[in-house]
Amino acid sequence: MAIPSEISSPPVSLTGEEPLFIVLNTGSGRHAEGEVEREIRKGLAAAGRRFVLLPVRDGRRLPATARQAVAQAQAEDGIVVAAGGDGTLNAVSQAVLGSGRPFGILPQGTFNYFGRAFGISQQTDEAVQVLLDAVLKPVTVGLVNDRVFLVNASLGLYPRLLEDREAWKQRFGRSRTVAFWSALVTLSGAHRQLTLTLETERGSRALRSPTLVVGNNPLQLEQIGVDEIDQLAQGRLVAMTARELTPLALYGLLLRGLLSRLGDAENVITFGFDSLTVKLRGRRRVKVAMDGEICRLPTPLEFRVAPEPLWLLVPRQPAQREQG
């Protein structure tokens, strides 16, 4: 997920006095109502740092609020900060990319893959300290039909897993255990196979598959046992798909993923790329999940690396950035 060394220097240099414009999704995470906001205010007030808090109670308002934060940051040479789960980070980064403003995060999600990859804690007080003493790091951003994704983008079975997982969370709460049992139930059902044509700079391939996932997070790839992590270090993306599978075989893949051995499965296909065109037979639009948020996009799907990086605030000490 790093950017090759030939990328130019940051568009700004941090002075430690920039105002922070914080988009806070009040519905994210497992904290008591108002707890995250109190932690943010306490930490920044103690440091004497100027900030503007922009709370969002309706997720549909995230894009507009993110654009407002970017406009204010541009006017006052400030930093845009996203406080919430991966979906919140996604929505805010969509507005920040290409704006010339730095991006900070206060992650609150269940898995926190994006933040953990850079040593940024889910503990709000610790993440606030990173904002106060940070350096800028260029981060590769994935695009699908020009929509941003930071961790992954997927179609087919994976969006269905996410939809079902959200329903389970509404009933049983947000936890990794709930997510796991939800996945078991979803995989037990019948699933439509997608007829795909995958076109990259190296040629094309046709196959039938229940899902396609494009990854942009080394921590997630390492956790499930996919070998192409080095492709991310080269500023590329990694595609993961599988040949047509029975429900029993899907259970086998889930088990391999839990054991960090997904890349060893003979039915799994993985490869790195700079750009990927995905054509789907009989589909004019398709559900795509980007960092856990689902929308419908027109086909064909065009996956590529964004032409410029996202400039992320990360811990000053290199050892902290490797925590994962």
Short mmCIF file of C-alpha atoms in Angstrom, two decimals:
data_model
loop_
_atom_site.label_atom_id
_atom_site.label_comp_id
_atom_site.label_asym_id
_atom_site.label_seq_id
_atom_site.Cartn_x
_atom_site.Cartn_y
_atom_site.Cartn_z
CA MET A 1 0.00 0.00 0.00
CA ALA A 2 3.05 2.24 -0.18
CA ILE A 3 3.76 4.54 -3.10
CA PRO A 4 6.90 4.05 -5.24
CA SER A 5 9.77 6.38 -4.37
CA GLU A 6 9.47 8.43 -7.58
CA ILE A 7 6.27 10.07 -6.28
CA SER A 8 6.80 13.79 -5.66
CA SER A 9 7.09 15.30 -2.18
CA PRO A 10 3.98 16.14 -0.13
CA PRO A 11 1.86 19.09 -1.34
CA VAL A 12 2.27 20.68 2.12
CA SER A 13 4.62 20.41 5.07
CA LEU A 14 3.15 20.00 8.53
CA THR A 15 3.77 22.74 11.08
CA GLY A 16 1.73 21.18 13.90
CA GLU A 17 -0.54 24.22 14.00
CA GLU A 18 -2.91 23.43 11.14
CA PRO A 19 -6.62 23.52 12.10
CA LEU A 20 -8.33 20.14 12.00
CA PHE A 21 -11.70 19.76 10.27
CA ILE A 22 -13.13 16.54 11.66
CA VAL A 23 -15.99 14.65 10.02
CA LEU A 24 -17.40 12.51 12.85
CA ASN A 25 -19.85 9.71 12.05
CA THR A 26 -21.75 9.48 15.34
CA GLY A 27 -23.18 6.06 14.36
CA SER A 28 -19.80 4.31 13.93
CA GLY A 29 -18.10 2.00 16.39
CA ARG A 30 -19.15 0.36 19.63
CA HIS A 31 -18.69 3.31 21.98
CA ALA A 32 -21.38 4.88 24.12
CA GLU A 33 -23.14 7.84 22.52
CA GLY A 34 -20.98 10.96 22.69
CA GLU A 35 -17.91 9.13 24.05
CA VAL A 36 -15.78 9.56 20.91
CA GLU A 37 -16.68 13.24 20.62
CA ARG A 38 -15.74 13.84 24.26
CA GLU A 39 -12.38 12.09 23.76
CA ILE A 40 -11.64 14.18 20.66
CA ARG A 41 -12.53 17.45 22.36
CA LYS A 42 -10.56 16.56 25.49
CA GLY A 43 -7.37 15.58 23.64
CA LEU A 44 -7.31 18.51 21.24
CA ALA A 45 -8.29 21.09 23.86
CA ALA A 46 -5.48 19.89 26.15
CA ALA A 47 -3.02 20.40 23.29
CA GLY A 48 -4.43 23.82 22.43
CA ARG A 49 -5.06 22.69 18.84
CA ARG A 50 -7.74 24.51 16.86
CA PHE A 51 -10.39 22.23 15.37
CA VAL A 52 -13.88 22.19 13.92
CA LEU A 53 -16.08 19.17 14.59
CA LEU A 54 -18.61 18.27 11.90
CA PRO A 55 -20.86 15.52 13.33
CA VAL A 56 -22.90 13.37 10.93
CA ARG A 57 -25.90 11.49 12.27
CA ASP A 58 -27.30 10.37 8.90
CA GLY A 59 -24.80 8.41 6.79
CA ARG A 60 -26.33 9.82 3.63
CA ARG A 61 -24.92 13.20 4.64
CA LEU A 62 -21.33 11.97 4.77
CA PRO A 63 -20.32 12.95 1.20
CA ALA A 64 -21.72 16.48 1.51
CA THR A 65 -20.16 16.99 4.95
CA ALA A 66 -16.82 15.67 3.68
CA ARG A 67 -16.89 18.19 0.82
CA GLN A 68 -17.67 20.94 3.34
CA ALA A 69 -14.67 19.88 5.45
CA VAL A 70 -12.38 19.91 2.40
CA ALA A 71 -13.55 23.38 1.37
CA GLN A 72 -12.90 24.73 4.86
CA ALA A 73 -9.49 23.05 5.02
CA GLN A 74 -8.53 24.54 1.66
CA ALA A 75 -9.59 28.00 2.79
CA GLU A 76 -7.62 27.81 6.05
CA ASP A 77 -4.67 25.54 5.12
CA GLY A 78 -6.07 22.85 7.37
CA ILE A 79 -6.24 19.08 7.63
CA VAL A 80 -9.32 16.95 6.93
CA VAL A 81 -9.93 14.17 9.46
CA ALA A 82 -12.38 11.25 9.24
CA ALA A 83 -13.66 9.72 12.50
CA GLY A 84 -15.60 6.49 11.98
CA GLY A 85 -15.47 3.05 10.42
CA ASP A 86 -14.00 2.05 7.06
CA GLY A 87 -17.11 3.35 5.26
CA THR A 88 -16.67 6.77 6.84
CA LEU A 89 -12.97 6.84 5.99
CA ASN A 90 -13.91 5.90 2.43
CA ALA A 91 -16.48 8.69 2.04
CA VAL A 92 -14.18 11.36 3.41
CA SER A 93 -11.14 10.19 1.44
CA GLN A 94 -13.24 10.43 -1.77
CA ALA A 95 -13.54 14.16 -1.13
CA VAL A 96 -9.94 14.62 0.03
CA LEU A 97 -8.23 12.84 -2.88
CA GLY A 98 -6.92 15.44 -5.32
CA SER A 99 -7.75 18.37 -3.03
CA GLY A 100 -4.16 19.06 -2.00
CA ARG A 101 -5.06 18.66 1.69
CA PRO A 102 -3.63 16.11 4.15
CA PHE A 103 -5.88 13.37 5.52
CA GLY A 104 -6.06 12.17 9.12
CA ILE A 105 -8.11 9.36 10.63
CA LEU A 106 -9.66 8.44 13.97
CA PRO A 107 -10.73 4.87 13.15
CA GLN A 108 -13.76 3.34 14.87
CA GLY A 109 -14.57 0.28 12.71
CA THR A 110 -14.86 -3.39 13.70
CA PHE A 111 -11.70 -4.54 11.88
CA ASN A 112 -9.86 -1.22 11.30
CA TYR A 113 -7.72 -2.66 8.50
CA PHE A 114 -6.81 0.74 7.09
CA GLY A 115 -5.75 2.31 10.38
CA ARG A 116 -3.94 -0.77 11.69
CA ALA A 117 -1.83 -0.98 8.52
CA PHE A 118 -0.25 2.32 9.61
CA GLY A 119 -0.16 1.76 13.37
CA ILE A 120 -3.15 4.03 14.07
CA SER A 121 -5.12 2.81 17.05
CA GLN A 122 -8.88 2.45 17.44
CA GLN A 123 -8.44 4.00 20.87
CA THR A 124 -9.55 7.57 20.25
CA ASP A 125 -7.15 9.20 22.70
CA GLU A 126 -4.18 7.40 21.10
CA ALA A 127 -5.30 8.26 17.56
CA VAL A 128 -5.69 11.92 18.56
CA GLN A 129 -2.06 11.93 19.70
CA VAL A 130 -1.04 10.72 16.24
CA LEU A 131 -2.81 13.73 14.71
CA LEU A 132 -0.89 16.02 17.04
CA ASP A 133 2.55 14.63 16.20
CA ALA A 134 2.47 13.12 12.72
CA VAL A 135 4.34 12.91 9.45
CA LEU A 136 2.81 12.59 6.00
CA LYS A 137 2.92 9.30 4.11
CA PRO A 138 1.75 8.80 0.49
CA VAL A 139 -0.81 6.00 0.28
CA THR A 140 -2.01 4.17 -2.83
CA VAL A 141 -5.73 4.61 -3.51
CA GLY A 142 -7.78 2.16 -5.55
CA LEU A 143 -10.51 3.32 -7.91
CA VAL A 144 -13.44 1.43 -9.41
CA ASN A 145 -15.31 3.51 -12.01
CA ASP A 146 -13.57 6.48 -10.35
CA ARG A 147 -14.98 5.65 -6.91
CA VAL A 148 -12.37 5.38 -4.14
CA PHE A 149 -11.60 2.30 -2.08
CA LEU A 150 -8.92 2.11 0.61
CA VAL A 151 -9.14 -1.53 1.74
CA ASN A 152 -11.03 -3.51 -0.91
CA ALA A 153 -13.77 -3.45 -3.54
CA SER A 154 -15.79 -6.52 -4.46
CA LEU A 155 -18.75 -7.92 -6.35
CA GLY A 156 -20.79 -11.11 -6.25
CA LEU A 157 -20.81 -13.12 -3.04
CA TYR A 158 -18.80 -10.66 -0.96
CA PRO A 159 -21.38 -7.82 -1.08
CA ARG A 160 -24.00 -10.39 -0.06
CA LEU A 161 -21.84 -11.36 2.92
CA LEU A 162 -21.61 -7.71 3.91
CA GLU A 163 -25.37 -7.14 3.63
CA ASP A 164 -26.12 -10.19 5.75
CA ARG A 165 -23.42 -9.25 8.26
CA GLU A 166 -24.97 -5.82 8.71
CA ALA A 167 -28.35 -7.41 9.38
CA TRP A 168 -26.79 -9.68 12.01
CA LYS A 169 -25.01 -6.72 13.62
CA GLN A 170 -28.31 -4.88 13.92
CA ARG A 171 -29.68 -7.85 15.88
CA PHE A 172 -26.67 -9.10 17.86
CA GLY A 173 -24.22 -6.19 18.00
CA ARG A 174 -20.90 -5.38 16.35
CA SER A 175 -18.16 -7.94 16.92
CA ARG A 176 -15.89 -10.25 14.95
CA THR A 177 -17.74 -13.28 16.34
CA VAL A 178 -21.04 -12.01 14.95
CA ALA A 179 -19.36 -11.37 11.59
CA PHE A 180 -17.99 -14.93 11.50
CA TRP A 181 -21.32 -16.63 12.26
CA SER A 182 -23.08 -14.43 9.76
CA ALA A 183 -20.61 -15.58 7.08
CA LEU A 184 -21.27 -19.25 7.89
CA VAL A 185 -25.02 -18.78 7.44
CA THR A 186 -24.62 -16.84 4.18
CA LEU A 187 -22.28 -19.43 2.67
CA SER A 188 -24.78 -22.21 3.41
CA GLY A 189 -27.21 -20.82 0.83
CA ALA A 190 -27.26 -21.07 -2.96
CA HIS A 191 -25.27 -18.46 -4.83
CA ARG A 192 -25.40 -17.18 -8.37
CA GLN A 193 -22.24 -17.56 -10.39
CA LEU A 194 -20.94 -14.55 -12.30
CA THR A 195 -19.74 -14.94 -15.89
CA LEU A 196 -16.68 -12.69 -15.95
CA THR A 197 -14.12 -11.51 -18.46
CA LEU A 198 -11.06 -10.02 -16.79
CA GLU A 199 -8.83 -7.81 -18.94
CA THR A 200 -5.46 -6.51 -17.74
CA GLU A 201 -2.32 -5.16 -19.34
CA ARG A 202 -1.19 -8.81 -19.69
CA GLY A 203 -4.26 -10.13 -21.54
CA SER A 204 -7.76 -11.41 -20.79
CA ARG A 205 -9.31 -14.37 -18.97
CA ALA A 206 -12.90 -15.66 -18.93
CA LEU A 207 -14.34 -17.63 -16.00
CA ARG A 208 -17.41 -18.30 -13.90
CA SER A 209 -17.03 -17.34 -10.27
CA PRO A 210 -19.15 -16.50 -7.21
CA THR A 211 -17.11 -13.39 -6.42
CA LEU A 212 -14.28 -11.04 -7.28
CA VAL A 213 -12.39 -9.03 -4.66
CA VAL A 214 -9.78 -6.36 -5.39
CA GLY A 215 -7.53 -5.71 -2.40
CA ASN A 216 -5.48 -2.69 -1.40
CA ASN A 217 -4.50 -3.55 2.17
CA PRO A 218 -1.43 -5.60 3.13
CA LEU A 219 -2.77 -6.45 6.58
CA GLN A 220 -5.94 -8.03 5.19
CA LEU A 221 -4.05 -9.97 2.50
CA GLU A 222 -1.56 -11.25 5.07
CA GLN A 223 -4.37 -12.29 7.41
CA ILE A 224 -6.05 -14.49 4.78
CA GLY A 225 -2.80 -15.83 3.34
CA VAL A 226 -2.59 -14.23 -0.10
CA ASP A 227 0.98 -14.09 -1.41
CA GLU A 228 0.83 -10.99 -3.63
CA ILE A 229 1.40 -8.48 -0.80
CA ASP A 230 4.55 -7.30 -2.57
CA GLN A 231 2.36 -6.05 -5.42
CA LEU A 232 0.86 -3.46 -3.06
CA ALA A 233 4.35 -2.27 -2.11
CA GLN A 234 4.91 -1.60 -5.80
CA GLY A 235 1.85 0.64 -5.95
CA ARG A 236 -0.40 -1.95 -7.62
CA LEU A 237 -3.69 -3.62 -6.65
CA VAL A 238 -4.39 -7.32 -6.10
CA ALA A 239 -7.35 -9.22 -7.59
CA MET A 240 -8.72 -12.36 -5.90
CA THR A 241 -11.32 -14.62 -7.45
CA ALA A 242 -12.23 -18.31 -7.55
CA ARG A 243 -13.49 -20.82 -10.06
CA GLU A 244 -17.09 -22.03 -9.80
CA LEU A 245 -17.60 -23.49 -6.31
CA THR A 246 -20.11 -25.56 -4.35
CA PRO A 247 -21.27 -24.38 -0.89
CA LEU A 248 -19.01 -27.02 0.69
CA ALA A 249 -16.02 -25.69 -1.25
CA LEU A 250 -16.90 -22.16 -0.09
CA TYR A 251 -16.73 -23.36 3.51
CA GLY A 252 -13.30 -24.74 2.71
CA LEU A 253 -12.16 -21.36 1.42
CA LEU A 254 -13.49 -19.64 4.54
CA LEU A 255 -11.53 -22.08 6.70
CA ARG A 256 -8.36 -21.51 4.66
CA GLY A 257 -8.83 -17.75 5.05
CA LEU A 258 -9.13 -18.12 8.82
CA LEU A 259 -5.93 -20.19 8.82
CA SER A 260 -4.13 -17.61 6.62
CA ARG A 261 -3.85 -20.14 3.78
CA LEU A 262 -6.30 -18.86 1.17
CA GLY A 263 -3.54 -18.42 -1.39
CA ASP A 264 -2.80 -22.18 -1.25
CA ALA A 265 -6.28 -23.18 -2.47
CA GLU A 266 -6.21 -24.63 -5.99
CA ASN A 267 -9.52 -22.96 -6.89
CA VAL A 268 -8.31 -19.46 -5.96
CA ILE A 269 -6.84 -17.10 -8.56
CA THR A 270 -4.82 -14.07 -7.44
CA PHE A 271 -2.78 -11.54 -9.42
CA GLY A 272 -1.47 -7.98 -9.21
CA PHE A 273 -2.36 -5.28 -11.71
CA ASP A 274 -2.29 -1.56 -12.51
CA SER A 275 -5.63 -1.55 -14.32
CA LEU A 276 -8.36 -4.18 -14.70
CA THR A 277 -11.53 -4.15 -16.81
CA VAL A 278 -14.28 -6.51 -15.60
CA LYS A 279 -17.05 -7.41 -18.04
CA LEU A 280 -20.13 -9.29 -16.77
CA ARG A 281 -22.38 -11.19 -19.11
CA GLY A 282 -26.01 -10.06 -18.86
CA ARG A 283 -25.35 -7.33 -16.30
CA ARG A 284 -25.77 -3.62 -17.08
CA ARG A 285 -25.32 -2.69 -13.41
CA VAL A 286 -23.90 -4.67 -10.50
CA LYS A 287 -23.63 -4.34 -6.72
CA VAL A 288 -20.12 -3.38 -5.65
CA ALA A 289 -18.95 -3.17 -2.05
CA MET A 290 -16.24 -0.58 -1.38
CA ASP A 291 -14.75 -0.65 2.13
CA GLY A 292 -17.98 -2.18 3.39
CA GLU A 293 -20.37 0.29 1.69
CA ILE A 294 -22.52 -1.09 -1.14
CA CYS A 295 -23.71 0.70 -4.27
CA ARG A 296 -24.71 -0.21 -7.82
CA LEU A 297 -22.27 0.66 -10.60
CA PRO A 298 -22.62 0.43 -14.39
CA THR A 299 -20.64 -2.25 -16.22
CA PRO A 300 -17.99 -2.82 -17.37
CA LEU A 301 -16.13 -2.09 -14.15
CA GLU A 302 -12.81 -0.28 -14.46
CA PHE A 303 -10.40 -0.90 -11.56
CA ARG A 304 -7.20 1.13 -11.44
CA VAL A 305 -4.68 2.80 -9.20
CA ALA A 306 -5.46 6.48 -8.60
CA PRO A 307 -2.98 8.75 -10.43
CA GLU A 308 -2.06 10.52 -7.20
CA PRO A 309 -1.70 9.33 -3.61
CA LEU A 310 -3.63 10.19 -0.50
CA TRP A 311 -1.34 12.03 1.93
CA LEU A 312 -2.06 10.36 5.27
CA LEU A 313 -1.02 11.51 8.75
CA VAL A 314 0.85 8.60 10.37
CA PRO A 315 2.88 8.20 13.60
CA ARG A 316 6.18 10.05 13.55
CA GLN A 317 8.14 7.03 14.81
CA PRO A 318 8.63 4.38 12.07
CA ALA A 319 8.30 1.54 14.61
CA GLN A 320 4.75 2.66 15.43
CA ARG A 321 3.75 2.55 11.75
CA GLU A 322 4.60 -1.14 11.63
CA GLN A 323 2.30 -2.18 14.46
CA GLY A 324 -0.50 -3.50 12.24
#
